mmCIF file with all atom_site columns, C-alpha atoms and ligand atoms in Angstrom:
data_model
loop_
_atom_site.group_PDB
_atom_site.id
_atom_site.type_symbol
_atom_site.label_atom_id
_atom_site.label_alt_id
_atom_site.label_comp_id
_atom_site.label_asym_id
_atom_site.label_entity_id
_atom_site.label_seq_id
_atom_site.pdbx_PDB_ins_code
_atom_site.Cartn_x
_atom_site.Cartn_y
_atom_site.Cartn_z
_atom_site.occupancy
_atom_site.B_iso_or_equiv
_atom_site.pdbx_formal_charge
_atom_site.auth_seq_id
_atom_site.auth_comp_id
_atom_site.auth_asym_id
_atom_site.auth_atom_id
_atom_site.pdbx_PDB_model_num
ATOM   1   C  CA  . MET A 1 1   ? -36.603 -100.294 -11.813 1.00 0.00 ? 787  MET A CA  1
ATOM   2   C  CA  . ILE A 1 2   ? -34.080 -101.552 -14.219 1.00 0.00 ? 788  ILE A CA  1
ATOM   3   C  CA  . PRO A 1 3   ? -32.026 -104.411 -13.007 1.00 0.00 ? 789  PRO A CA  1
ATOM   4   C  CA  . SER A 1 4   ? -28.273 -103.955 -13.253 1.00 0.00 ? 790  SER A CA  1
ATOM   5   C  CA  . PRO A 1 5   ? -25.607 -106.464 -12.360 1.00 0.00 ? 791  PRO A CA  1
ATOM   6   C  CA  . SER A 1 6   ? -23.319 -103.676 -11.308 1.00 0.00 ? 792  SER A CA  1
ATOM   7   C  CA  . GLY A 1 7   ? -25.596 -102.018 -8.794  1.00 0.00 ? 793  GLY A CA  1
ATOM   8   C  CA  . GLU A 1 8   ? -28.192 -99.251  -9.154  1.00 0.00 ? 794  GLU A CA  1
ATOM   9   C  CA  . ARG A 1 9   ? -25.827 -96.321  -9.675  1.00 0.00 ? 795  ARG A CA  1
ATOM   10  C  CA  . ARG A 1 10  ? -22.963 -97.023  -11.926 1.00 0.00 ? 796  ARG A CA  1
ATOM   11  C  CA  . SER A 1 11  ? -19.981 -94.798  -11.274 1.00 0.00 ? 797  SER A CA  1
ATOM   12  C  CA  . VAL A 1 12  ? -18.039 -93.327  -14.125 1.00 0.00 ? 798  VAL A CA  1
ATOM   13  C  CA  . SER A 1 13  ? -14.699 -94.934  -14.474 1.00 0.00 ? 799  SER A CA  1
ATOM   14  C  CA  . PRO A 1 14  ? -11.807 -92.661  -13.540 1.00 0.00 ? 800  PRO A CA  1
ATOM   15  C  CA  . VAL A 1 15  ? -9.815  -94.131  -16.426 1.00 0.00 ? 801  VAL A CA  1
ATOM   16  C  CA  . ARG A 1 16  ? -11.078 -91.950  -19.214 1.00 0.00 ? 802  ARG A CA  1
ATOM   17  C  CA  . ASN A 1 17  ? -10.098 -93.617  -22.433 1.00 0.00 ? 803  ASN A CA  1
ATOM   18  C  CA  . GLY A 1 18  ? -12.152 -91.512  -24.929 1.00 0.00 ? 804  GLY A CA  1
ATOM   19  C  CA  . THR A 1 19  ? -14.155 -94.409  -26.210 1.00 0.00 ? 805  THR A CA  1
ATOM   20  C  CA  . ALA A 1 20  ? -17.806 -95.171  -25.889 1.00 0.00 ? 806  ALA A CA  1
ATOM   21  C  CA  . SER A 1 21  ? -17.157 -98.668  -24.567 1.00 0.00 ? 807  SER A CA  1
ATOM   22  C  CA  . ALA A 1 22  ? -17.550 -97.573  -20.973 1.00 0.00 ? 808  ALA A CA  1
ATOM   23  C  CA  . VAL A 1 23  ? -21.283 -96.919  -21.623 1.00 0.00 ? 809  VAL A CA  1
ATOM   24  C  CA  . ASP A 1 24  ? -23.547 -99.746  -20.314 1.00 0.00 ? 810  ASP A CA  1
ATOM   25  C  CA  . ARG A 1 25  ? -25.501 -100.407 -23.521 1.00 0.00 ? 811  ARG A CA  1
ATOM   26  C  CA  . PRO A 1 26  ? -27.586 -103.346 -22.242 1.00 0.00 ? 812  PRO A CA  1
ATOM   27  C  CA  . ARG A 1 27  ? -28.883 -101.197 -19.474 1.00 0.00 ? 813  ARG A CA  1
ATOM   28  C  CA  . ILE A 1 28  ? -29.923 -98.474  -21.918 1.00 0.00 ? 814  ILE A CA  1
ATOM   29  C  CA  . GLU A 1 29  ? -31.666 -101.075 -24.104 1.00 0.00 ? 815  GLU A CA  1
ATOM   30  C  CA  . ALA A 1 30  ? -33.656 -102.282 -21.053 1.00 0.00 ? 816  ALA A CA  1
ATOM   31  C  CA  . ALA A 1 31  ? -34.567 -98.675  -20.181 1.00 0.00 ? 817  ALA A CA  1
ATOM   32  C  CA  . VAL A 1 32  ? -35.715 -97.786  -23.687 1.00 0.00 ? 818  VAL A CA  1
ATOM   33  C  CA  . ARG A 1 33  ? -37.853 -100.891 -23.790 1.00 0.00 ? 819  ARG A CA  1
ATOM   34  C  CA  . GLU A 1 34  ? -39.415 -99.737  -20.538 1.00 0.00 ? 820  GLU A CA  1
ATOM   35  C  CA  . ILE A 1 35  ? -40.091 -96.284  -21.916 1.00 0.00 ? 821  ILE A CA  1
ATOM   36  C  CA  . LEU A 1 36  ? -41.804 -97.768  -25.012 1.00 0.00 ? 822  LEU A CA  1
ATOM   37  C  CA  . PHE A 1 37  ? -44.060 -99.851  -22.691 1.00 0.00 ? 823  PHE A CA  1
ATOM   38  C  CA  . ALA A 1 38  ? -44.703 -96.783  -20.517 1.00 0.00 ? 824  ALA A CA  1
ATOM   39  C  CA  . VAL A 1 39  ? -45.911 -94.680  -23.413 1.00 0.00 ? 825  VAL A CA  1
ATOM   40  C  CA  . GLY A 1 40  ? -48.298 -97.390  -24.553 1.00 0.00 ? 826  GLY A CA  1
ATOM   41  C  CA  . GLU A 1 41  ? -46.215 -98.873  -27.360 1.00 0.00 ? 827  GLU A CA  1
ATOM   42  C  CA  . ASP A 1 42  ? -45.384 -102.515 -28.075 1.00 0.00 ? 828  ASP A CA  1
ATOM   43  C  CA  . PRO A 1 43  ? -41.559 -102.796 -28.214 1.00 0.00 ? 829  PRO A CA  1
ATOM   44  C  CA  . ASP A 1 44  ? -41.974 -106.163 -29.791 1.00 0.00 ? 830  ASP A CA  1
ATOM   45  C  CA  . ARG A 1 45  ? -43.729 -104.983 -32.895 1.00 0.00 ? 831  ARG A CA  1
ATOM   46  C  CA  . GLU A 1 46  ? -41.630 -105.168 -36.004 1.00 0.00 ? 832  GLU A CA  1
ATOM   47  C  CA  . GLY A 1 47  ? -40.719 -101.562 -36.379 1.00 0.00 ? 833  GLY A CA  1
ATOM   48  C  CA  . LEU A 1 48  ? -39.539 -101.251 -32.828 1.00 0.00 ? 834  LEU A CA  1
ATOM   49  C  CA  . GLN A 1 49  ? -37.641 -104.452 -32.353 1.00 0.00 ? 835  GLN A CA  1
ATOM   50  C  CA  . GLU A 1 50  ? -34.242 -102.994 -33.105 1.00 0.00 ? 836  GLU A CA  1
ATOM   51  C  CA  . THR A 1 51  ? -34.951 -99.596  -31.584 1.00 0.00 ? 837  THR A CA  1
ATOM   52  C  CA  . PRO A 1 52  ? -33.557 -100.169 -28.038 1.00 0.00 ? 838  PRO A CA  1
ATOM   53  C  CA  . ALA A 1 53  ? -30.283 -101.391 -29.404 1.00 0.00 ? 839  ALA A CA  1
ATOM   54  C  CA  . ARG A 1 54  ? -30.119 -98.570  -31.851 1.00 0.00 ? 840  ARG A CA  1
ATOM   55  C  CA  . VAL A 1 55  ? -30.811 -95.957  -29.168 1.00 0.00 ? 841  VAL A CA  1
ATOM   56  C  CA  . ALA A 1 56  ? -28.215 -97.529  -26.911 1.00 0.00 ? 842  ALA A CA  1
ATOM   57  C  CA  . ARG A 1 57  ? -25.579 -97.207  -29.643 1.00 0.00 ? 843  ARG A CA  1
ATOM   58  C  CA  . MET A 1 58  ? -26.723 -93.619  -30.195 1.00 0.00 ? 844  MET A CA  1
ATOM   59  C  CA  . TYR A 1 59  ? -26.403 -92.705  -26.518 1.00 0.00 ? 845  TYR A CA  1
ATOM   60  C  CA  . ALA A 1 60  ? -23.031 -94.392  -26.363 1.00 0.00 ? 846  ALA A CA  1
ATOM   61  C  CA  . GLU A 1 61  ? -21.898 -91.952  -29.017 1.00 0.00 ? 847  GLU A CA  1
ATOM   62  C  CA  . LEU A 1 62  ? -23.753 -88.889  -27.752 1.00 0.00 ? 848  LEU A CA  1
ATOM   63  C  CA  . PHE A 1 63  ? -22.304 -89.389  -24.264 1.00 0.00 ? 849  PHE A CA  1
ATOM   64  C  CA  . SER A 1 64  ? -18.890 -90.663  -25.132 1.00 0.00 ? 850  SER A CA  1
ATOM   65  C  CA  . GLY A 1 65  ? -17.428 -87.315  -23.846 1.00 0.00 ? 851  GLY A CA  1
ATOM   66  C  CA  . LEU A 1 66  ? -18.154 -88.535  -20.309 1.00 0.00 ? 852  LEU A CA  1
ATOM   67  C  CA  . HIS A 1 67  ? -15.259 -90.912  -20.858 1.00 0.00 ? 853  HIS A CA  1
ATOM   68  C  CA  . ALA A 1 68  ? -12.987 -88.489  -22.576 1.00 0.00 ? 854  ALA A CA  1
ATOM   69  C  CA  . GLU A 1 69  ? -10.552 -86.049  -21.066 1.00 0.00 ? 855  GLU A CA  1
ATOM   70  C  CA  . PRO A 1 70  ? -10.746 -82.810  -23.129 1.00 0.00 ? 856  PRO A CA  1
ATOM   71  C  CA  . ARG A 1 71  ? -7.643  -81.490  -21.438 1.00 0.00 ? 857  ARG A CA  1
ATOM   72  C  CA  . GLN A 1 72  ? -5.568  -84.072  -23.300 1.00 0.00 ? 858  GLN A CA  1
ATOM   73  C  CA  . TYR A 1 73  ? -5.992  -82.097  -26.538 1.00 0.00 ? 859  TYR A CA  1
ATOM   74  C  CA  . LEU A 1 74  ? -4.425  -79.059  -25.044 1.00 0.00 ? 860  LEU A CA  1
ATOM   75  C  CA  . LYS A 1 75  ? -1.333  -80.678  -23.644 1.00 0.00 ? 861  LYS A CA  1
ATOM   76  C  CA  . LYS A 1 76  ? 0.834   -80.258  -26.763 1.00 0.00 ? 862  LYS A CA  1
ATOM   77  C  CA  . THR A 1 77  ? 1.495   -76.584  -27.300 1.00 0.00 ? 863  THR A CA  1
ATOM   78  C  CA  . PHE A 1 78  ? 4.080   -74.718  -29.317 1.00 0.00 ? 864  PHE A CA  1
ATOM   79  C  CA  . ALA A 1 79  ? 6.284   -71.837  -28.267 1.00 0.00 ? 865  ALA A CA  1
ATOM   80  C  CA  . GLN A 1 80  ? 5.364   -69.050  -30.643 1.00 0.00 ? 866  GLN A CA  1
ATOM   81  C  CA  . LYS A 1 81  ? 6.205   -65.361  -30.635 1.00 0.00 ? 867  LYS A CA  1
ATOM   82  C  CA  . TYR A 1 82  ? 2.691   -64.327  -31.674 1.00 0.00 ? 868  TYR A CA  1
ATOM   83  C  CA  . ASP A 1 83  ? 0.857   -61.998  -29.449 1.00 0.00 ? 869  ASP A CA  1
ATOM   84  C  CA  . GLU A 1 84  ? -2.221  -61.255  -31.543 1.00 0.00 ? 870  GLU A CA  1
ATOM   85  C  CA  . MET A 1 85  ? -5.638  -62.714  -31.232 1.00 0.00 ? 871  MET A CA  1
ATOM   86  C  CA  . VAL A 1 86  ? -6.226  -66.343  -32.429 1.00 0.00 ? 872  VAL A CA  1
ATOM   87  C  CA  . LEU A 1 87  ? -9.903  -66.889  -33.308 1.00 0.00 ? 873  LEU A CA  1
ATOM   88  C  CA  . VAL A 1 88  ? -11.558 -70.114  -34.543 1.00 0.00 ? 874  VAL A CA  1
ATOM   89  C  CA  . ARG A 1 89  ? -15.043 -69.307  -35.635 1.00 0.00 ? 875  ARG A CA  1
ATOM   90  C  CA  . ASP A 1 90  ? -18.109 -71.358  -36.406 1.00 0.00 ? 876  ASP A CA  1
ATOM   91  C  CA  . ILE A 1 91  ? -17.082 -74.674  -34.781 1.00 0.00 ? 877  ILE A CA  1
ATOM   92  C  CA  . GLU A 1 92  ? -20.256 -76.665  -35.234 1.00 0.00 ? 878  GLU A CA  1
ATOM   93  C  CA  . PHE A 1 93  ? -21.382 -78.791  -32.281 1.00 0.00 ? 879  PHE A CA  1
ATOM   94  C  CA  . ALA A 1 94  ? -24.304 -81.029  -31.320 1.00 0.00 ? 880  ALA A CA  1
ATOM   95  C  CA  . SER A 1 95  ? -24.899 -81.545  -27.646 1.00 0.00 ? 881  SER A CA  1
ATOM   96  C  CA  . THR A 1 96  ? -27.636 -82.917  -25.436 1.00 0.00 ? 882  THR A CA  1
ATOM   97  C  CA  . CYS A 1 97  ? -29.596 -80.813  -23.002 1.00 0.00 ? 883  CYS A CA  1
ATOM   98  C  CA  . GLU A 1 98  ? -29.378 -82.410  -19.617 1.00 0.00 ? 884  GLU A CA  1
ATOM   99  C  CA  . HIS A 1 99  ? -32.831 -81.322  -18.579 1.00 0.00 ? 885  HIS A CA  1
ATOM   100 C  CA  . HIS A 1 100 ? -34.749 -83.050  -21.414 1.00 0.00 ? 886  HIS A CA  1
ATOM   101 C  CA  . LEU A 1 101 ? -32.133 -85.289  -23.076 1.00 0.00 ? 887  LEU A CA  1
ATOM   102 C  CA  . LEU A 1 102 ? -32.942 -83.503  -26.326 1.00 0.00 ? 888  LEU A CA  1
ATOM   103 C  CA  . PRO A 1 103 ? -30.277 -82.123  -28.711 1.00 0.00 ? 889  PRO A CA  1
ATOM   104 C  CA  . PHE A 1 104 ? -29.142 -78.553  -28.862 1.00 0.00 ? 890  PHE A CA  1
ATOM   105 C  CA  . LEU A 1 105 ? -27.201 -77.587  -31.940 1.00 0.00 ? 891  LEU A CA  1
ATOM   106 C  CA  . GLY A 1 106 ? -25.045 -74.620  -32.808 1.00 0.00 ? 892  GLY A CA  1
ATOM   107 C  CA  . LYS A 1 107 ? -21.705 -72.992  -33.234 1.00 0.00 ? 893  LYS A CA  1
ATOM   108 C  CA  . ALA A 1 108 ? -18.796 -72.157  -30.988 1.00 0.00 ? 894  ALA A CA  1
ATOM   109 C  CA  . HIS A 1 109 ? -16.470 -69.287  -31.480 1.00 0.00 ? 895  HIS A CA  1
ATOM   110 C  CA  . ILE A 1 110 ? -13.255 -69.555  -29.451 1.00 0.00 ? 896  ILE A CA  1
ATOM   111 C  CA  . ALA A 1 111 ? -10.604 -66.846  -29.234 1.00 0.00 ? 897  ALA A CA  1
ATOM   112 C  CA  . TYR A 1 112 ? -7.470  -66.497  -27.146 1.00 0.00 ? 898  TYR A CA  1
ATOM   113 C  CA  . LEU A 1 113 ? -4.595  -64.076  -26.827 1.00 0.00 ? 899  LEU A CA  1
ATOM   114 C  CA  . PRO A 1 114 ? -1.430  -66.149  -26.529 1.00 0.00 ? 900  PRO A CA  1
ATOM   115 C  CA  . ALA A 1 115 ? 1.298   -65.454  -24.024 1.00 0.00 ? 901  ALA A CA  1
ATOM   116 C  CA  . GLY A 1 116 ? 4.066   -67.445  -25.753 1.00 0.00 ? 902  GLY A CA  1
ATOM   117 C  CA  . GLU A 1 117 ? 2.190   -70.755  -26.191 1.00 0.00 ? 903  GLU A CA  1
ATOM   118 C  CA  . ILE A 1 118 ? -0.197  -71.721  -29.007 1.00 0.00 ? 904  ILE A CA  1
ATOM   119 C  CA  . VAL A 1 119 ? -2.099  -74.876  -29.602 1.00 0.00 ? 905  VAL A CA  1
ATOM   120 C  CA  . GLY A 1 120 ? -2.821  -76.621  -32.875 1.00 0.00 ? 906  GLY A CA  1
ATOM   121 C  CA  . LEU A 1 121 ? -6.021  -75.179  -34.380 1.00 0.00 ? 907  LEU A CA  1
ATOM   122 C  CA  . SER A 1 122 ? -7.595  -78.545  -35.042 1.00 0.00 ? 908  SER A CA  1
ATOM   123 C  CA  . LYS A 1 123 ? -7.459  -79.283  -31.284 1.00 0.00 ? 909  LYS A CA  1
ATOM   124 C  CA  . LEU A 1 124 ? -10.119 -76.704  -30.340 1.00 0.00 ? 910  LEU A CA  1
ATOM   125 C  CA  . PRO A 1 125 ? -12.974 -78.494  -32.194 1.00 0.00 ? 911  PRO A CA  1
ATOM   126 C  CA  . ARG A 1 126 ? -11.947 -81.694  -30.403 1.00 0.00 ? 912  ARG A CA  1
ATOM   127 C  CA  . VAL A 1 127 ? -12.248 -79.991  -27.033 1.00 0.00 ? 913  VAL A CA  1
ATOM   128 C  CA  . VAL A 1 128 ? -15.676 -78.635  -28.056 1.00 0.00 ? 914  VAL A CA  1
ATOM   129 C  CA  . GLU A 1 129 ? -16.778 -82.097  -29.145 1.00 0.00 ? 915  GLU A CA  1
ATOM   130 C  CA  . ALA A 1 130 ? -15.584 -83.811  -25.890 1.00 0.00 ? 916  ALA A CA  1
ATOM   131 C  CA  . LEU A 1 131 ? -17.592 -81.310  -23.849 1.00 0.00 ? 917  LEU A CA  1
ATOM   132 C  CA  . ALA A 1 132 ? -20.588 -81.423  -26.112 1.00 0.00 ? 918  ALA A CA  1
ATOM   133 C  CA  . HIS A 1 133 ? -20.835 -85.245  -26.008 1.00 0.00 ? 919  HIS A CA  1
ATOM   134 C  CA  . ARG A 1 134 ? -22.159 -85.463  -22.490 1.00 0.00 ? 920  ARG A CA  1
ATOM   135 C  CA  . PRO A 1 135 ? -25.408 -84.289  -20.800 1.00 0.00 ? 921  PRO A CA  1
ATOM   136 C  CA  . GLN A 1 136 ? -24.938 -80.552  -20.877 1.00 0.00 ? 922  GLN A CA  1
ATOM   137 C  CA  . VAL A 1 137 ? -26.186 -77.132  -20.153 1.00 0.00 ? 923  VAL A CA  1
ATOM   138 C  CA  . GLN A 1 138 ? -25.106 -74.450  -22.629 1.00 0.00 ? 924  GLN A CA  1
ATOM   139 C  CA  . GLU A 1 139 ? -24.008 -71.977  -19.999 1.00 0.00 ? 925  GLU A CA  1
ATOM   140 C  CA  . ARG A 1 140 ? -21.816 -74.555  -18.209 1.00 0.00 ? 926  ARG A CA  1
ATOM   141 C  CA  . MET A 1 141 ? -20.282 -75.807  -21.472 1.00 0.00 ? 927  MET A CA  1
ATOM   142 C  CA  . THR A 1 142 ? -19.306 -72.184  -22.305 1.00 0.00 ? 928  THR A CA  1
ATOM   143 C  CA  . GLU A 1 143 ? -17.566 -71.716  -18.972 1.00 0.00 ? 929  GLU A CA  1
ATOM   144 C  CA  . GLU A 1 144 ? -15.949 -75.071  -19.009 1.00 0.00 ? 930  GLU A CA  1
ATOM   145 C  CA  . LEU A 1 145 ? -14.375 -74.360  -22.406 1.00 0.00 ? 931  LEU A CA  1
ATOM   146 C  CA  . ALA A 1 146 ? -13.041 -70.972  -21.262 1.00 0.00 ? 932  ALA A CA  1
ATOM   147 C  CA  . ASP A 1 147 ? -11.662 -72.351  -17.969 1.00 0.00 ? 933  ASP A CA  1
ATOM   148 C  CA  . LEU A 1 148 ? -9.921  -75.295  -19.707 1.00 0.00 ? 934  LEU A CA  1
ATOM   149 C  CA  . LEU A 1 149 ? -8.220  -73.062  -22.189 1.00 0.00 ? 935  LEU A CA  1
ATOM   150 C  CA  . MET A 1 150 ? -7.148  -70.662  -19.444 1.00 0.00 ? 936  MET A CA  1
ATOM   151 C  CA  . ASP A 1 151 ? -5.790  -73.558  -17.359 1.00 0.00 ? 937  ASP A CA  1
ATOM   152 C  CA  . GLU A 1 152 ? -3.909  -75.271  -20.106 1.00 0.00 ? 938  GLU A CA  1
ATOM   153 C  CA  . LEU A 1 153 ? -2.686  -72.517  -22.417 1.00 0.00 ? 939  LEU A CA  1
ATOM   154 C  CA  . LYS A 1 154 ? -2.096  -69.888  -19.741 1.00 0.00 ? 940  LYS A CA  1
ATOM   155 C  CA  . PRO A 1 155 ? -2.947  -67.194  -22.299 1.00 0.00 ? 941  PRO A CA  1
ATOM   156 C  CA  . ARG A 1 156 ? -3.541  -63.469  -21.659 1.00 0.00 ? 942  ARG A CA  1
ATOM   157 C  CA  . GLY A 1 157 ? -7.198  -64.075  -22.190 1.00 0.00 ? 943  GLY A CA  1
ATOM   158 C  CA  . VAL A 1 158 ? -9.877  -66.359  -23.554 1.00 0.00 ? 944  VAL A CA  1
ATOM   159 C  CA  . ALA A 1 159 ? -13.280 -65.664  -25.071 1.00 0.00 ? 945  ALA A CA  1
ATOM   160 C  CA  . VAL A 1 160 ? -15.863 -68.332  -25.785 1.00 0.00 ? 946  VAL A CA  1
ATOM   161 C  CA  . ILE A 1 161 ? -19.220 -67.617  -27.469 1.00 0.00 ? 947  ILE A CA  1
ATOM   162 C  CA  . LEU A 1 162 ? -21.787 -70.315  -28.054 1.00 0.00 ? 948  LEU A CA  1
ATOM   163 C  CA  . GLU A 1 163 ? -24.797 -69.845  -30.215 1.00 0.00 ? 949  GLU A CA  1
ATOM   164 C  CA  . ALA A 1 164 ? -27.321 -72.702  -30.173 1.00 0.00 ? 950  ALA A CA  1
ATOM   165 C  CA  . THR A 1 165 ? -30.878 -73.772  -30.911 1.00 0.00 ? 951  THR A CA  1
ATOM   166 C  CA  . HIS A 1 166 ? -32.499 -75.977  -28.271 1.00 0.00 ? 952  HIS A CA  1
ATOM   167 C  CA  . THR A 1 167 ? -34.902 -78.504  -29.572 1.00 0.00 ? 953  THR A CA  1
ATOM   168 C  CA  . CYS A 1 168 ? -36.400 -78.709  -26.091 1.00 0.00 ? 954  CYS A CA  1
ATOM   169 C  CA  . MET A 1 169 ? -37.712 -75.218  -26.810 1.00 0.00 ? 955  MET A CA  1
ATOM   170 C  CA  . THR A 1 170 ? -38.608 -75.677  -30.466 1.00 0.00 ? 956  THR A CA  1
ATOM   171 C  CA  . ILE A 1 171 ? -40.404 -79.009  -30.556 1.00 0.00 ? 957  ILE A CA  1
ATOM   172 C  CA  . ARG A 1 172 ? -42.116 -78.977  -27.148 1.00 0.00 ? 958  ARG A CA  1
ATOM   173 C  CA  . GLY A 1 173 ? -43.001 -76.621  -24.263 1.00 0.00 ? 959  GLY A CA  1
ATOM   174 C  CA  . VAL A 1 174 ? -43.056 -73.005  -25.447 1.00 0.00 ? 960  VAL A CA  1
ATOM   175 C  CA  . ARG A 1 175 ? -42.451 -74.084  -29.140 1.00 0.00 ? 961  ARG A CA  1
ATOM   176 C  CA  . LYS A 1 176 ? -40.501 -71.050  -30.168 1.00 0.00 ? 962  LYS A CA  1
ATOM   177 C  CA  . PRO A 1 177 ? -38.805 -72.182  -33.373 1.00 0.00 ? 963  PRO A CA  1
ATOM   178 C  CA  . GLY A 1 178 ? -35.766 -70.251  -34.490 1.00 0.00 ? 964  GLY A CA  1
ATOM   179 C  CA  . GLY A 1 179 ? -34.762 -68.928  -31.091 1.00 0.00 ? 965  GLY A CA  1
ATOM   180 C  CA  . VAL A 1 180 ? -31.000 -68.831  -30.743 1.00 0.00 ? 966  VAL A CA  1
ATOM   181 C  CA  . CYS A 1 181 ? -29.485 -68.836  -27.218 1.00 0.00 ? 967  CYS A CA  1
ATOM   182 C  CA  . THR A 1 182 ? -26.143 -67.050  -27.023 1.00 0.00 ? 968  THR A CA  1
ATOM   183 C  CA  . THR A 1 183 ? -23.789 -67.498  -24.131 1.00 0.00 ? 969  THR A CA  1
ATOM   184 C  CA  . SER A 1 184 ? -20.335 -66.087  -23.563 1.00 0.00 ? 970  SER A CA  1
ATOM   185 C  CA  . ALA A 1 185 ? -17.461 -66.491  -21.146 1.00 0.00 ? 971  ALA A CA  1
ATOM   186 C  CA  . MET A 1 186 ? -14.722 -63.921  -21.113 1.00 0.00 ? 972  MET A CA  1
ATOM   187 C  CA  . ARG A 1 187 ? -11.512 -64.405  -19.201 1.00 0.00 ? 973  ARG A CA  1
ATOM   188 C  CA  . GLY A 1 188 ? -8.434  -62.246  -18.663 1.00 0.00 ? 974  GLY A CA  1
ATOM   189 C  CA  . ILE A 1 189 ? -7.935  -59.449  -21.158 1.00 0.00 ? 975  ILE A CA  1
ATOM   190 C  CA  . PHE A 1 190 ? -11.257 -60.217  -22.917 1.00 0.00 ? 976  PHE A CA  1
ATOM   191 C  CA  . ARG A 1 191 ? -13.011 -59.397  -19.639 1.00 0.00 ? 977  ARG A CA  1
ATOM   192 C  CA  . ASP A 1 192 ? -10.910 -56.441  -18.684 1.00 0.00 ? 978  ASP A CA  1
ATOM   193 C  CA  . ASN A 1 193 ? -10.341 -54.658  -21.951 1.00 0.00 ? 979  ASN A CA  1
ATOM   194 C  CA  . GLN A 1 194 ? -13.177 -53.225  -23.918 1.00 0.00 ? 980  GLN A CA  1
ATOM   195 C  CA  . ALA A 1 195 ? -11.108 -52.631  -27.022 1.00 0.00 ? 981  ALA A CA  1
ATOM   196 C  CA  . THR A 1 196 ? -10.048 -56.312  -27.163 1.00 0.00 ? 982  THR A CA  1
ATOM   197 C  CA  . ARG A 1 197 ? -13.701 -57.397  -26.795 1.00 0.00 ? 983  ARG A CA  1
ATOM   198 C  CA  . THR A 1 198 ? -14.744 -54.969  -29.527 1.00 0.00 ? 984  THR A CA  1
ATOM   199 C  CA  . GLU A 1 199 ? -12.072 -56.408  -31.868 1.00 0.00 ? 985  GLU A CA  1
ATOM   200 C  CA  . LEU A 1 200 ? -13.313 -59.881  -31.147 1.00 0.00 ? 986  LEU A CA  1
ATOM   201 C  CA  . MET A 1 201 ? -16.931 -59.021  -31.924 1.00 0.00 ? 987  MET A CA  1
ATOM   202 C  CA  . ALA A 1 202 ? -15.901 -57.345  -35.192 1.00 0.00 ? 988  ALA A CA  1
ATOM   203 C  CA  . LEU A 1 203 ? -13.989 -60.392  -36.227 1.00 0.00 ? 989  LEU A CA  1
ATOM   204 C  CA  . ILE A 1 204 ? -16.905 -62.730  -35.488 1.00 0.00 ? 990  ILE A CA  1
ATOM   205 C  CA  . TYR A 1 205 ? -19.876 -60.592  -36.528 1.00 0.00 ? 991  TYR A CA  1
ATOM   206 C  CA  . GLY A 1 206 ? -18.301 -57.941  -38.778 1.00 0.00 ? 992  GLY A CA  1
ATOM   207 C  CA  . PRO A 1 207 ? -17.924 -54.245  -38.023 1.00 0.00 ? 993  PRO A CA  1
ATOM   208 C  CA  . ARG A 1 208 ? -20.978 -52.707  -36.458 1.00 0.00 ? 994  ARG A CA  1
HETATM 209 ZN ZN1 . ZN  B 2 .   ? -33.849 -78.666  -22.336 1.00 0.00 ? 1516 ZN  B ZN1 1
#
């Protein structure tokens, strides 16, 4: 067991300030040292001496989204008479699979049909990043993105498509390199209207 001055289970602070400072790095360092012992390594040999601290800094970054509130990026919207589809394609992301703590990497495509309010386009990648930087499951991340956009922008519909490669499938276990997992979440008109969905797919993947 890893000793911790703050008790065995550290609760996540309700004050989410968007920094990695809320991550307990000394505790990660102690844990990584334990893992190195457990696999039969010597954490004190030269090449490994700095590793626990390095891994702690890395996790602080990879999981900084736990202390960020993605909703904040969607608070500032603009009234705009534009009722056609807005699509941001190929938003690259790197997340961490919560089952293996291994990365999964891919692209997000996000579309919405405004109902009078639009959001700055640069905000969507920020929302993706805040959700990606926490222990994740691709299916849940897809739905969380769609629901956040529906909640905050109150559009006529939202579509989120994520395509990712999971290293937990390519470097271990079934070892199926190149497999891409696609997930989608459709809300509002994207769920109800086939023509809107077809238009979206043509915009992302080209006409079929
Ligand atoms: Zn996994």
